[in-house]
PDB file of C-alpha atoms in Angstrom:
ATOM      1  CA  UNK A  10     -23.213  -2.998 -14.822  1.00  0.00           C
ATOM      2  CA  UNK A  11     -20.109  -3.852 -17.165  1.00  0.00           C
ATOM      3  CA  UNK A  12     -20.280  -0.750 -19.050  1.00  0.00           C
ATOM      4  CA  UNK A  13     -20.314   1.166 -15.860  1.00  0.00           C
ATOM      5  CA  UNK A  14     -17.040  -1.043 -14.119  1.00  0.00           C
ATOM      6  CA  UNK A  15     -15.533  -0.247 -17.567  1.00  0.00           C
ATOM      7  CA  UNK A  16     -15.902   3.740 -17.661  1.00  0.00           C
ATOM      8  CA  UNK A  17     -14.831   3.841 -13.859  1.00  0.00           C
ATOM      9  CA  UNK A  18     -11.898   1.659 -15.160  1.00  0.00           C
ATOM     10  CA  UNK A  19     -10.603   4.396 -17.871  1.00  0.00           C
ATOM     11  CA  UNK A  20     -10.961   7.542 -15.565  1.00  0.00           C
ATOM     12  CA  UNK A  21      -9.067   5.656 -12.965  1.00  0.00           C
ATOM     13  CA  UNK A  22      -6.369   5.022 -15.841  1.00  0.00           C
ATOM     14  CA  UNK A  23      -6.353   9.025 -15.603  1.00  0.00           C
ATOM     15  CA  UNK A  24      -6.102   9.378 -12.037  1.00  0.00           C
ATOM     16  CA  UNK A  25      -3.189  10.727  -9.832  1.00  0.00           C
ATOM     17  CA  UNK A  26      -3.118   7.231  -8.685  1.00  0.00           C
ATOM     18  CA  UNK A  27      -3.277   5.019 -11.733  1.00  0.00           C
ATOM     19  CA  UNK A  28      -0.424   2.990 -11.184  1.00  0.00           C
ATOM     20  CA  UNK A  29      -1.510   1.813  -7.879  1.00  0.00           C
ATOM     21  CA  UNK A  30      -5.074   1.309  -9.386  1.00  0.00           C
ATOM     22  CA  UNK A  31      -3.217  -0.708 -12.297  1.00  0.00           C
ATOM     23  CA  UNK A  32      -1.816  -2.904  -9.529  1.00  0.00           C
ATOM     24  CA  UNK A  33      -4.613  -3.478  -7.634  1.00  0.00           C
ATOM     25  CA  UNK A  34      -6.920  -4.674 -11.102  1.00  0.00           C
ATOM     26  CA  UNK A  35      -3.986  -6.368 -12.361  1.00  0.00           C
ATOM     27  CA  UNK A  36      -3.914  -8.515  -8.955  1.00  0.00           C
ATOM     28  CA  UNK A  37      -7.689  -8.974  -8.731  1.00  0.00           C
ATOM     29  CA  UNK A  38      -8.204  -9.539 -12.570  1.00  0.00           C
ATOM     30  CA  UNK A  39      -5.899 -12.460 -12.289  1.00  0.00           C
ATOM     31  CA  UNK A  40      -8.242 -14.176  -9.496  1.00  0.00           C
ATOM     32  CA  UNK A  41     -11.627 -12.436  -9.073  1.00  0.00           C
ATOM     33  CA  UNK A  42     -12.092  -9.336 -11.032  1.00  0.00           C
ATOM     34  CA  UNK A  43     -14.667  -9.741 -13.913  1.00  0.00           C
ATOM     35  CA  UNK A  44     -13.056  -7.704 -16.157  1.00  0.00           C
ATOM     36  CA  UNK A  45      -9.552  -7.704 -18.256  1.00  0.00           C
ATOM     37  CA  UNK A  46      -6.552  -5.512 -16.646  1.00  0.00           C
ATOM     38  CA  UNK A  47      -6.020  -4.482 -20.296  1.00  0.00           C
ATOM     39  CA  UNK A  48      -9.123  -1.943 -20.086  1.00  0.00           C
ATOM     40  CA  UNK A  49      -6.940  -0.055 -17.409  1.00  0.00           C
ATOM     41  CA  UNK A  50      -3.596  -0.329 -19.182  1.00  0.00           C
ATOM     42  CA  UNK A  51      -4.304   0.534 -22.701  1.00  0.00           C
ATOM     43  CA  UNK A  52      -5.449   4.026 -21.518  1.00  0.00           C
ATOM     44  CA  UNK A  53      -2.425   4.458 -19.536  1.00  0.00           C
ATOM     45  CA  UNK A  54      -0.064   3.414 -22.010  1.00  0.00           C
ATOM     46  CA  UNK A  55      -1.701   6.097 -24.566  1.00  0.00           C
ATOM     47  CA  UNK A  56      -1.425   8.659 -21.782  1.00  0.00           C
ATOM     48  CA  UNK A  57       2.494   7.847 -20.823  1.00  0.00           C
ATOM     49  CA  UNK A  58       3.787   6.246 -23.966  1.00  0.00           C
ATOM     50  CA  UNK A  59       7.468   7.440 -22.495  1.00  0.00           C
ATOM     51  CA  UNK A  60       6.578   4.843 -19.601  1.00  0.00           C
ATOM     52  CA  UNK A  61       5.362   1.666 -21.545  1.00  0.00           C
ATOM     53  CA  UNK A  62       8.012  -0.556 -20.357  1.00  0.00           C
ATOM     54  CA  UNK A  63       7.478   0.376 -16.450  1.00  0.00           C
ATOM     55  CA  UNK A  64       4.014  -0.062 -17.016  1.00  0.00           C
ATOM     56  CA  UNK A  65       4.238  -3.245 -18.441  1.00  0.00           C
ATOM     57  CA  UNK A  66       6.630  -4.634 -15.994  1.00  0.00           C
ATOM     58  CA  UNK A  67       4.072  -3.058 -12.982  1.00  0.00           C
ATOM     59  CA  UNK A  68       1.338  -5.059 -14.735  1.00  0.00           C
ATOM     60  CA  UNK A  69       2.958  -7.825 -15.415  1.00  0.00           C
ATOM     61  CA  UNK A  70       4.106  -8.214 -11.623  1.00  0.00           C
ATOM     62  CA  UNK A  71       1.033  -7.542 -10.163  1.00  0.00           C
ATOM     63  CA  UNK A  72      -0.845 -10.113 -12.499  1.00  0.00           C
ATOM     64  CA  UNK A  73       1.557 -12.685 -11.369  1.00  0.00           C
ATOM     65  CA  UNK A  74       0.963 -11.965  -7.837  1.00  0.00           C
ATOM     66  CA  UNK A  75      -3.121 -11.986  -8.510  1.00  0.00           C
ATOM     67  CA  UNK A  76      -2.277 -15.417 -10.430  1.00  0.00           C
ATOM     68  CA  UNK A  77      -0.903 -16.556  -6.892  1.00  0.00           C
ATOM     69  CA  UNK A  78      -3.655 -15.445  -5.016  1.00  0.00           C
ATOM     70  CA  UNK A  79      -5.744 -17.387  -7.708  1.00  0.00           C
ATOM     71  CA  UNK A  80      -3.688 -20.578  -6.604  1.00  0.00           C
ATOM     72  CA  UNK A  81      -4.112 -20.559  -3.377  1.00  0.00           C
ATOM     73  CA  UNK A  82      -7.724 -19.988  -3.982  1.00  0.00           C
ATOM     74  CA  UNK A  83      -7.522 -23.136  -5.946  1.00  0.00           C
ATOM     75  CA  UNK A  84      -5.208 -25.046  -3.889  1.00  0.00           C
ATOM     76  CA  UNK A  85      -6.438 -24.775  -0.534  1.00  0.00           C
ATOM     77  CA  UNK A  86     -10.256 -22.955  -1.009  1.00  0.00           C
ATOM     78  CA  UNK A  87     -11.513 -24.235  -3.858  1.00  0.00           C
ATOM     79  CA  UNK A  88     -14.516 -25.797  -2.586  1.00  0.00           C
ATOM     80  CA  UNK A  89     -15.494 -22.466  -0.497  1.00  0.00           C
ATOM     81  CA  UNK A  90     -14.145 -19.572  -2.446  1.00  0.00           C
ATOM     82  CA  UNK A  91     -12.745 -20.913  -5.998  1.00  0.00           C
ATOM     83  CA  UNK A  92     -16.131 -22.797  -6.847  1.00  0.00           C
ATOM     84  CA  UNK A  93     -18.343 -19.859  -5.866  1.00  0.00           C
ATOM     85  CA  UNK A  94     -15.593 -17.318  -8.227  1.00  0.00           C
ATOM     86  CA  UNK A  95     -16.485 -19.833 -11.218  1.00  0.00           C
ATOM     87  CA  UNK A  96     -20.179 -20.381 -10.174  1.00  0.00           C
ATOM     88  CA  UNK A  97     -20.569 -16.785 -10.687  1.00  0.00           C
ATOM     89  CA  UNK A  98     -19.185 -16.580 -13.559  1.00  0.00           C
ATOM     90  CA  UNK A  99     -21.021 -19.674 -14.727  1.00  0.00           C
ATOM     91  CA  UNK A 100     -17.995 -21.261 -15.475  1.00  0.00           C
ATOM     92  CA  UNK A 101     -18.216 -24.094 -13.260  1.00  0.00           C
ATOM     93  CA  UNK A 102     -17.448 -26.641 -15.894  1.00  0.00           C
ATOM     94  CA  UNK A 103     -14.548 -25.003 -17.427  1.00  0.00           C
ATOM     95  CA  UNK A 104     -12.838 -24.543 -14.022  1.00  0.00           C
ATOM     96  CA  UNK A 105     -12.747 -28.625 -13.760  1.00  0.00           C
ATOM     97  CA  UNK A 106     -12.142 -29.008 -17.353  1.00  0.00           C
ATOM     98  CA  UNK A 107      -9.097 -26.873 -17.598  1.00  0.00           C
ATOM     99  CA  UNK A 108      -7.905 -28.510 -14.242  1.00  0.00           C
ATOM    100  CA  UNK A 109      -8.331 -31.655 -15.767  1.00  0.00           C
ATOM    101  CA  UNK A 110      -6.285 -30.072 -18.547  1.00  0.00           C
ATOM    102  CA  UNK A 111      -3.264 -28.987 -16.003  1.00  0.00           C
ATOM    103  CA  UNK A 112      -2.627 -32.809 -15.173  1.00  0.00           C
ATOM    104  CA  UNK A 113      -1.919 -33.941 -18.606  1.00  0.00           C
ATOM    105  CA  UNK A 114      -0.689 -30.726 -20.232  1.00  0.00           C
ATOM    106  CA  UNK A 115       0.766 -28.883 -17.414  1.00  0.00           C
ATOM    107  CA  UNK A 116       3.226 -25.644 -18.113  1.00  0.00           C
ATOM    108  CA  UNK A 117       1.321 -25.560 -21.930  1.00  0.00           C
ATOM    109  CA  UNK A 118      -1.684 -24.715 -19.852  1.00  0.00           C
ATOM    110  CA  UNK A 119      -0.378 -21.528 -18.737  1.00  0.00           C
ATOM    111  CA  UNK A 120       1.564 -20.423 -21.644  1.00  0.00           C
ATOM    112  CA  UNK A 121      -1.159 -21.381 -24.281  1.00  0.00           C
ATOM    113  CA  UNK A 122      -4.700 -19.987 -21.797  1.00  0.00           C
ATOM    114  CA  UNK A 123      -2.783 -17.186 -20.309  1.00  0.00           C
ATOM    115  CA  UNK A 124      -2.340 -15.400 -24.009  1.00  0.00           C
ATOM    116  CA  UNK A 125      -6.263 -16.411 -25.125  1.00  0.00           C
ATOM    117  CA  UNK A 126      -9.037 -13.754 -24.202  1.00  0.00           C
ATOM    118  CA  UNK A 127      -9.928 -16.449 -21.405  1.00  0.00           C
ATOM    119  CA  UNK A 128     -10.180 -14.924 -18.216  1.00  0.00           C
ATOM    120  CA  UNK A 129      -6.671 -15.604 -16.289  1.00  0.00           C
ATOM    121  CA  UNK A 130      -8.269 -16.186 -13.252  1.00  0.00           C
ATOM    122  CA  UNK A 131      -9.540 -19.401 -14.155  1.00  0.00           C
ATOM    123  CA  UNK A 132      -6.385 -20.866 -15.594  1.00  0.00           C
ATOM    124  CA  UNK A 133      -5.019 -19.688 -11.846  1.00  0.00           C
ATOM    125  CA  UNK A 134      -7.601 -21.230  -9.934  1.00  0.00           C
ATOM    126  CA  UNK A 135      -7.722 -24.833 -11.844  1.00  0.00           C
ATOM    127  CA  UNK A 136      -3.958 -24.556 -11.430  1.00  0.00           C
ATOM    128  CA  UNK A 137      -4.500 -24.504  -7.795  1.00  0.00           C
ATOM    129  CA  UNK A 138      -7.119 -27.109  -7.552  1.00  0.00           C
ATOM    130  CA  UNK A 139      -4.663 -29.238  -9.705  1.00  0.00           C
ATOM    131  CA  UNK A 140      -2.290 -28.445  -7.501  1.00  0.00           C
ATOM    132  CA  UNK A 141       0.371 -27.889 -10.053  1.00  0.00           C
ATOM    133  CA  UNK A 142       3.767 -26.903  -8.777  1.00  0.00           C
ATOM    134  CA  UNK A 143       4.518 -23.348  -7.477  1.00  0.00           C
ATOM    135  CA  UNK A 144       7.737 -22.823  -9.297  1.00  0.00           C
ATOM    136  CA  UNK A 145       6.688 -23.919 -12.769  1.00  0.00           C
ATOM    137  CA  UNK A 146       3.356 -21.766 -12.549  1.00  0.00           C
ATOM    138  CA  UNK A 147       5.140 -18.416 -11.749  1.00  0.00           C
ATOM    139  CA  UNK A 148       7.444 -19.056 -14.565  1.00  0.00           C
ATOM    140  CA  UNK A 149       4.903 -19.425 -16.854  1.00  0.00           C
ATOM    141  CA  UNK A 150       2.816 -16.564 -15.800  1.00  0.00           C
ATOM    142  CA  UNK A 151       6.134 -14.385 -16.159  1.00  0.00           C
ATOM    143  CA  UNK A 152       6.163 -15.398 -19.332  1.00  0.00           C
ATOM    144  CA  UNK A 153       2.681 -15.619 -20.940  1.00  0.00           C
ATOM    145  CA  UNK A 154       1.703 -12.111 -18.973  1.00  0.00           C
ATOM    146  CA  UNK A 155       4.733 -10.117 -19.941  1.00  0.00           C
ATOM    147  CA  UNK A 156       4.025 -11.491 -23.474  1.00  0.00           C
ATOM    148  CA  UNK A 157       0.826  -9.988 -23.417  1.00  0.00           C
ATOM    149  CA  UNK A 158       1.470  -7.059 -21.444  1.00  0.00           C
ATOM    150  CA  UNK A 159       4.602  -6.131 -23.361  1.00  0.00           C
ATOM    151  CA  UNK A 160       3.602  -6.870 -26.619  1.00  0.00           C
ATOM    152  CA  UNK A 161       1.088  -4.396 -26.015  1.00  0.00           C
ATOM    153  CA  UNK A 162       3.261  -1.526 -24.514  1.00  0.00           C
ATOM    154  CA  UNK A 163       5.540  -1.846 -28.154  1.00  0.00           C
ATOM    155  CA  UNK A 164       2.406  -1.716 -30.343  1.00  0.00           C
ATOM    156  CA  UNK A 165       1.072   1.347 -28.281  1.00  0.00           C
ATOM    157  CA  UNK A 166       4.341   2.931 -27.788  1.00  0.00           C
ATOM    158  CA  UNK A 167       5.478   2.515 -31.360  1.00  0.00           C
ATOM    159  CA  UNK A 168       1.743   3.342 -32.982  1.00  0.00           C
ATOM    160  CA  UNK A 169       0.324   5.078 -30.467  1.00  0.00           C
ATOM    161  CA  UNK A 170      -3.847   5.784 -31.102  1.00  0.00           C
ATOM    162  CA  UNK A 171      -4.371   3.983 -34.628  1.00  0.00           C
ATOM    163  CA  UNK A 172      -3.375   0.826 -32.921  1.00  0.00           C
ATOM    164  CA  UNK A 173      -5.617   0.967 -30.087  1.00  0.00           C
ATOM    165  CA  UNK A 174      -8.437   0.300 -32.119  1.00  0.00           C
ATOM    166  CA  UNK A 175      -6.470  -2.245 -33.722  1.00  0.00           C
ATOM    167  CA  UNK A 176      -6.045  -3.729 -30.332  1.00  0.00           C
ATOM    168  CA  UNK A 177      -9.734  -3.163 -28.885  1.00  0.00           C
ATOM    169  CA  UNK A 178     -11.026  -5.131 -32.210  1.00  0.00           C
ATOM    170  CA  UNK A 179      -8.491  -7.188 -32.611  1.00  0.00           C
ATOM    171  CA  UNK A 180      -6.715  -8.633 -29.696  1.00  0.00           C
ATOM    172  CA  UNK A 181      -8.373 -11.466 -29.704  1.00  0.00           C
ATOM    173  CA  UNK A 182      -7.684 -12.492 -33.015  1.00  0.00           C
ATOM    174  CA  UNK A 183      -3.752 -11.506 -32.617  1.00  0.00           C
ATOM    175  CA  UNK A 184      -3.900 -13.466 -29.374  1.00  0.00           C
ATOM    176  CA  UNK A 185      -5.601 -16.698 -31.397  1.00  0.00           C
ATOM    177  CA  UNK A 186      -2.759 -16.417 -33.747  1.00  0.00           C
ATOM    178  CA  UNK A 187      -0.341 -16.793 -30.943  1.00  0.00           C
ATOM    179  CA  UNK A 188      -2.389 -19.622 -29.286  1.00  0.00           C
ATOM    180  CA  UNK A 189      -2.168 -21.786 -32.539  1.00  0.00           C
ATOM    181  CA  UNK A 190       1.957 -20.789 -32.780  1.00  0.00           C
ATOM    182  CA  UNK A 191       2.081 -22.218 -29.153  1.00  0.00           C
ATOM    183  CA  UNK A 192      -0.229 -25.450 -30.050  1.00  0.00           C
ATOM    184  CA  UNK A 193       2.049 -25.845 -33.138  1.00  0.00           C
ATOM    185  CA  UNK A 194       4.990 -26.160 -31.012  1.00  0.00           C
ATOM    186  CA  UNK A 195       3.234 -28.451 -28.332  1.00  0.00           C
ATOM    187  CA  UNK A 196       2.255 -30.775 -31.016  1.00  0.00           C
ATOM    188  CA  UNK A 197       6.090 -30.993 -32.291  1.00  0.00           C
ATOM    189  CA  UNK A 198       7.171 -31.682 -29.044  1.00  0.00           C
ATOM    190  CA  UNK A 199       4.382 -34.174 -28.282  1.00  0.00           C
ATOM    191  CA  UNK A 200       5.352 -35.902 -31.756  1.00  0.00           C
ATOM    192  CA  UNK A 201       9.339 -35.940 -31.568  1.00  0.00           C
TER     193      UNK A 201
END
């Protein structure tokens, strides 16, 4: 079933309409969608390397609105539509572990989970449930999806093909490396 989402992903990515299609996973990625927006973007970014930056910023907007609908999912729903979005991805356990997580670690949350391979959707939803503040939670999905999104649009833009396969093997490695950076700095700052 995965394999088929994913090649209906990539000739979307070619459509007429791939921007709006980029939206639309982008929102639903970050708060239902089983797979990462990334599969839509990388192909789109190879296609239009002129446009990386608008692409990113589309992305990266549209995430943050999908992250929102994934708080309110978690804020006001959890019990009837957040649990069953975890249940199904049998991650019941880490929904209420990371929202545990939110009320001693807060903002570090976002920024560290929303740069991991981790689906985004259930950093959004424990947010929710946790009921973190609003304001703090967009800023920190601004930040941690642009990262992501933008640091990818420079790599393909600058490097074009060679470093998608970099990226498709990779990312999660590159993405680890940036989890401990952020860690590093949350264990100064817890130290100081």
């Amino acid at each position: 079933m995965l394999t088929l989402l994913y090649t209906r992903i990539t000739e979307l990515a070619a459509s007429p309409r791939a921007v709006w299609w980029l939206i639309l996973v982008a929102m639903a990625e970050a708060s239902v969608f089983p797979l990462p927006v990334d599969l839509m973007l990388v192909p789109m970014l190879l296609a239009r390397r002129e446009r990386a930056w608008f692409l990113a910023s589309v992305c990266t907007a549209a995430s943050v609105a999908g992250g929102l609908i994934g708080w309110v999912l978690g804020a006001f729903l959890m019990e009837h539509l957040g649990m069953p979005i975890a249940h199904f991805y049998h991650a019941d356990q880490r929904i209420l572990n990371l929202e545990a997580m939110f009320r001693h670690y807060g903002v570090w949350i976002i920024l560290a989970k929303g740069l991991t391979p981790l689906p985004y959707k259930f950093v959004t939803l424990a947010a929710g449930a946790a009921h973190f503040p609003l304001l703090p939670f967009i800023a920190a999905s601004i930040v941690t999806r642009g990262a992501r999104f933008f640091l990818e649009a420079a790599l393909l833009r600058a490097f074009g093909e060679p470093i998608r396969d970099f990226i498709e093997k990779r990312l999660a490695l590159v993405l680890f490396g940036a989890l401990i950076l952020i860690a590093g700095g949350i264990a100064l700052i817890e130290f100081l």
